[in-house]
Amino acid sequence: MGEVNIKVDVPVGLEKGFEKAIDVVLRRFIEEVRWETAEQIIKESKLTEERARYLANEVKESIAKRHGVL
């Protein structure tokens, strides 16, 4: 995984609050990038919605069996 280092001058006394805020913002940003990447993959996919639903049901059934629900 790549790494990015950013240096920010934070006023004295605001370090902890700044760290928490940056953590929240970066988590949201990373989640947004993941969704955008997934959407791009879906756009380029040749998988039909019908086939995707079928596969999803197969996965659900397999998980239910593994956990003794079915």
Short mmCIF file of N, CA and C in Angstrom, two decimals:
data_model
loop_
_atom_site.label_atom_id
_atom_site.label_comp_id
_atom_site.label_asym_id
_atom_site.label_seq_id
_atom_site.Cartn_x
_atom_site.Cartn_y
_atom_site.Cartn_z
N MET A 1 0.85 -1.16 0.00
CA MET A 1 0.00 0.00 0.00
C MET A 1 0.90 1.23 0.00
N GLY A 2 0.51 2.25 -0.73
CA GLY A 2 1.28 3.48 -0.78
C GLY A 2 1.14 4.28 0.49
N GLU A 3 2.02 5.23 0.63
CA GLU A 3 2.01 6.07 1.83
C GLU A 3 2.17 7.52 1.44
N VAL A 4 1.44 8.40 2.12
CA VAL A 4 1.54 9.83 1.90
C VAL A 4 1.82 10.47 3.25
N ASN A 5 2.82 11.33 3.29
CA ASN A 5 3.14 12.06 4.51
C ASN A 5 2.81 13.52 4.30
N ILE A 6 2.08 14.09 5.25
CA ILE A 6 1.70 15.50 5.19
C ILE A 6 2.14 16.15 6.48
N LYS A 7 2.81 17.28 6.36
CA LYS A 7 3.23 18.01 7.55
C LYS A 7 2.33 19.23 7.71
N VAL A 8 1.77 19.37 8.93
CA VAL A 8 0.87 20.48 9.21
C VAL A 8 1.30 21.11 10.52
N ASP A 9 1.42 22.43 10.52
CA ASP A 9 1.72 23.14 11.76
C ASP A 9 0.41 23.35 12.51
N VAL A 10 0.32 22.75 13.69
CA VAL A 10 -0.89 22.81 14.49
C VAL A 10 -0.63 23.71 15.69
N PRO A 11 -1.54 24.63 15.96
CA PRO A 11 -1.36 25.50 17.12
C PRO A 11 -1.26 24.70 18.41
N VAL A 12 -0.44 25.16 19.32
CA VAL A 12 -0.25 24.50 20.61
C VAL A 12 -1.59 24.38 21.32
N GLY A 13 -1.83 23.21 21.86
CA GLY A 13 -3.05 22.95 22.60
C GLY A 13 -4.16 22.33 21.76
N LEU A 14 -4.02 22.35 20.45
CA LEU A 14 -5.05 21.79 19.58
C LEU A 14 -4.66 20.45 18.98
N GLU A 15 -3.53 19.90 19.42
CA GLU A 15 -3.00 18.69 18.82
C GLU A 15 -3.98 17.51 18.85
N LYS A 16 -4.53 17.21 20.02
CA LYS A 16 -5.41 16.05 20.14
C LYS A 16 -6.69 16.24 19.33
N GLY A 17 -7.29 17.39 19.42
CA GLY A 17 -8.50 17.66 18.65
C GLY A 17 -8.23 17.60 17.16
N PHE A 18 -7.07 18.10 16.76
CA PHE A 18 -6.69 18.08 15.35
C PHE A 18 -6.51 16.65 14.88
N GLU A 19 -5.85 15.82 15.68
CA GLU A 19 -5.64 14.42 15.31
C GLU A 19 -6.97 13.70 15.12
N LYS A 20 -7.91 13.93 16.05
CA LYS A 20 -9.21 13.28 15.93
C LYS A 20 -9.95 13.74 14.68
N ALA A 21 -9.92 15.04 14.41
CA ALA A 21 -10.60 15.58 13.23
C ALA A 21 -10.00 15.03 11.95
N ILE A 22 -8.68 14.99 11.87
CA ILE A 22 -8.01 14.47 10.68
C ILE A 22 -8.34 12.99 10.50
N ASP A 23 -8.38 12.25 11.58
CA ASP A 23 -8.72 10.82 11.50
C ASP A 23 -10.12 10.63 10.90
N VAL A 24 -11.09 11.41 11.36
CA VAL A 24 -12.46 11.31 10.85
C VAL A 24 -12.50 11.66 9.37
N VAL A 25 -11.87 12.75 9.01
CA VAL A 25 -11.88 13.21 7.61
C VAL A 25 -11.21 12.18 6.70
N LEU A 26 -10.07 11.66 7.11
CA LEU A 26 -9.36 10.69 6.28
C LEU A 26 -10.13 9.38 6.14
N ARG A 27 -10.78 8.94 7.19
CA ARG A 27 -11.59 7.72 7.09
C ARG A 27 -12.73 7.91 6.09
N ARG A 28 -13.39 9.05 6.16
CA ARG A 28 -14.47 9.34 5.20
C ARG A 28 -13.93 9.42 3.78
N PHE A 29 -12.79 10.06 3.61
CA PHE A 29 -12.17 10.19 2.30
C PHE A 29 -11.82 8.82 1.72
N ILE A 30 -11.21 7.97 2.52
CA ILE A 30 -10.83 6.64 2.07
C ILE A 30 -12.07 5.83 1.69
N GLU A 31 -13.12 5.94 2.48
CA GLU A 31 -14.36 5.23 2.17
C GLU A 31 -14.95 5.72 0.85
N GLU A 32 -14.91 7.01 0.62
CA GLU A 32 -15.41 7.58 -0.63
C GLU A 32 -14.60 7.08 -1.82
N VAL A 33 -13.29 7.02 -1.68
CA VAL A 33 -12.44 6.52 -2.76
C VAL A 33 -12.76 5.05 -3.05
N ARG A 34 -12.98 4.28 -2.01
CA ARG A 34 -13.33 2.86 -2.20
C ARG A 34 -14.64 2.72 -2.98
N TRP A 35 -15.66 3.52 -2.60
CA TRP A 35 -16.94 3.45 -3.30
C TRP A 35 -16.80 3.88 -4.75
N GLU A 36 -16.04 4.92 -4.99
CA GLU A 36 -15.83 5.38 -6.37
C GLU A 36 -15.12 4.32 -7.19
N THR A 37 -14.15 3.65 -6.58
CA THR A 37 -13.44 2.57 -7.27
C THR A 37 -14.39 1.42 -7.58
N ALA A 38 -15.22 1.05 -6.61
CA ALA A 38 -16.19 -0.03 -6.82
C ALA A 38 -17.18 0.34 -7.93
N GLU A 39 -17.64 1.58 -7.93
CA GLU A 39 -18.57 2.03 -8.97
C GLU A 39 -17.93 1.96 -10.35
N GLN A 40 -16.67 2.33 -10.44
CA GLN A 40 -15.97 2.26 -11.71
C GLN A 40 -15.84 0.82 -12.20
N ILE A 41 -15.55 -0.08 -11.29
CA ILE A 41 -15.46 -1.50 -11.64
C ILE A 41 -16.81 -2.00 -12.13
N ILE A 42 -17.87 -1.60 -11.45
CA ILE A 42 -19.22 -2.03 -11.83
C ILE A 42 -19.58 -1.50 -13.22
N LYS A 43 -19.23 -0.26 -13.51
CA LYS A 43 -19.53 0.32 -14.81
C LYS A 43 -18.86 -0.46 -15.94
N GLU A 44 -17.68 -0.97 -15.68
CA GLU A 44 -16.93 -1.69 -16.70
C GLU A 44 -17.25 -3.18 -16.73
N SER A 45 -18.04 -3.64 -15.78
CA SER A 45 -18.36 -5.06 -15.67
C SER A 45 -19.38 -5.48 -16.73
N LYS A 46 -19.26 -6.71 -17.16
CA LYS A 46 -20.21 -7.27 -18.11
C LYS A 46 -21.24 -8.15 -17.39
N LEU A 47 -21.15 -8.17 -16.06
CA LEU A 47 -22.07 -8.95 -15.25
C LEU A 47 -23.44 -8.29 -15.27
N THR A 48 -24.47 -9.07 -15.61
CA THR A 48 -25.82 -8.50 -15.63
C THR A 48 -26.36 -8.42 -14.20
N GLU A 49 -27.36 -7.58 -14.02
CA GLU A 49 -27.96 -7.44 -12.69
C GLU A 49 -28.59 -8.77 -12.27
N GLU A 50 -29.20 -9.45 -13.21
CA GLU A 50 -29.81 -10.75 -12.91
C GLU A 50 -28.77 -11.75 -12.42
N ARG A 51 -27.64 -11.81 -13.10
CA ARG A 51 -26.57 -12.73 -12.71
C ARG A 51 -25.99 -12.34 -11.34
N ALA A 52 -25.84 -11.04 -11.12
CA ALA A 52 -25.32 -10.56 -9.84
C ALA A 52 -26.24 -10.95 -8.69
N ARG A 53 -27.56 -10.82 -8.91
CA ARG A 53 -28.52 -11.23 -7.88
C ARG A 53 -28.43 -12.74 -7.61
N TYR A 54 -28.30 -13.51 -8.67
CA TYR A 54 -28.16 -14.95 -8.53
C TYR A 54 -26.93 -15.29 -7.69
N LEU A 55 -25.80 -14.68 -8.02
CA LEU A 55 -24.56 -14.94 -7.28
C LEU A 55 -24.69 -14.51 -5.82
N ALA A 56 -25.34 -13.36 -5.59
CA ALA A 56 -25.54 -12.89 -4.22
C ALA A 56 -26.36 -13.89 -3.41
N ASN A 57 -27.40 -14.43 -4.04
CA ASN A 57 -28.22 -15.43 -3.34
C ASN A 57 -27.42 -16.69 -3.05
N GLU A 58 -26.57 -17.10 -3.98
CA GLU A 58 -25.71 -18.26 -3.76
C GLU A 58 -24.78 -18.03 -2.57
N VAL A 59 -24.22 -16.85 -2.48
CA VAL A 59 -23.32 -16.52 -1.37
C VAL A 59 -24.10 -16.53 -0.05
N LYS A 60 -25.27 -15.89 -0.04
CA LYS A 60 -26.09 -15.85 1.18
C LYS A 60 -26.43 -17.26 1.65
N GLU A 61 -26.83 -18.12 0.71
CA GLU A 61 -27.20 -19.49 1.05
C GLU A 61 -26.00 -20.26 1.61
N SER A 62 -24.85 -20.06 1.00
CA SER A 62 -23.64 -20.74 1.46
C SER A 62 -23.27 -20.31 2.88
N ILE A 63 -23.37 -19.03 3.14
CA ILE A 63 -23.06 -18.51 4.49
C ILE A 63 -24.06 -19.03 5.50
N ALA A 64 -25.34 -19.05 5.13
CA ALA A 64 -26.37 -19.54 6.04
C ALA A 64 -26.13 -21.01 6.38
N LYS A 65 -25.76 -21.80 5.38
CA LYS A 65 -25.45 -23.22 5.63
C LYS A 65 -24.26 -23.38 6.55
N ARG A 66 -23.22 -22.56 6.30
CA ARG A 66 -22.01 -22.65 7.11
C ARG A 66 -22.30 -22.34 8.58
N HIS A 67 -23.26 -21.45 8.81
CA HIS A 67 -23.57 -21.05 10.19
C HIS A 67 -24.78 -21.80 10.76
N GLY A 68 -25.22 -22.82 10.03
CA GLY A 68 -26.29 -23.66 10.54
C GLY A 68 -27.67 -23.05 10.51
N VAL A 69 -27.86 -22.00 9.74
CA VAL A 69 -29.16 -21.36 9.66
C VAL A 69 -30.08 -22.15 8.72
N LEU A 70 -29.51 -22.76 7.69
CA LEU A 70 -30.30 -23.58 6.77
C LEU A 70 -30.00 -25.05 6.99
#
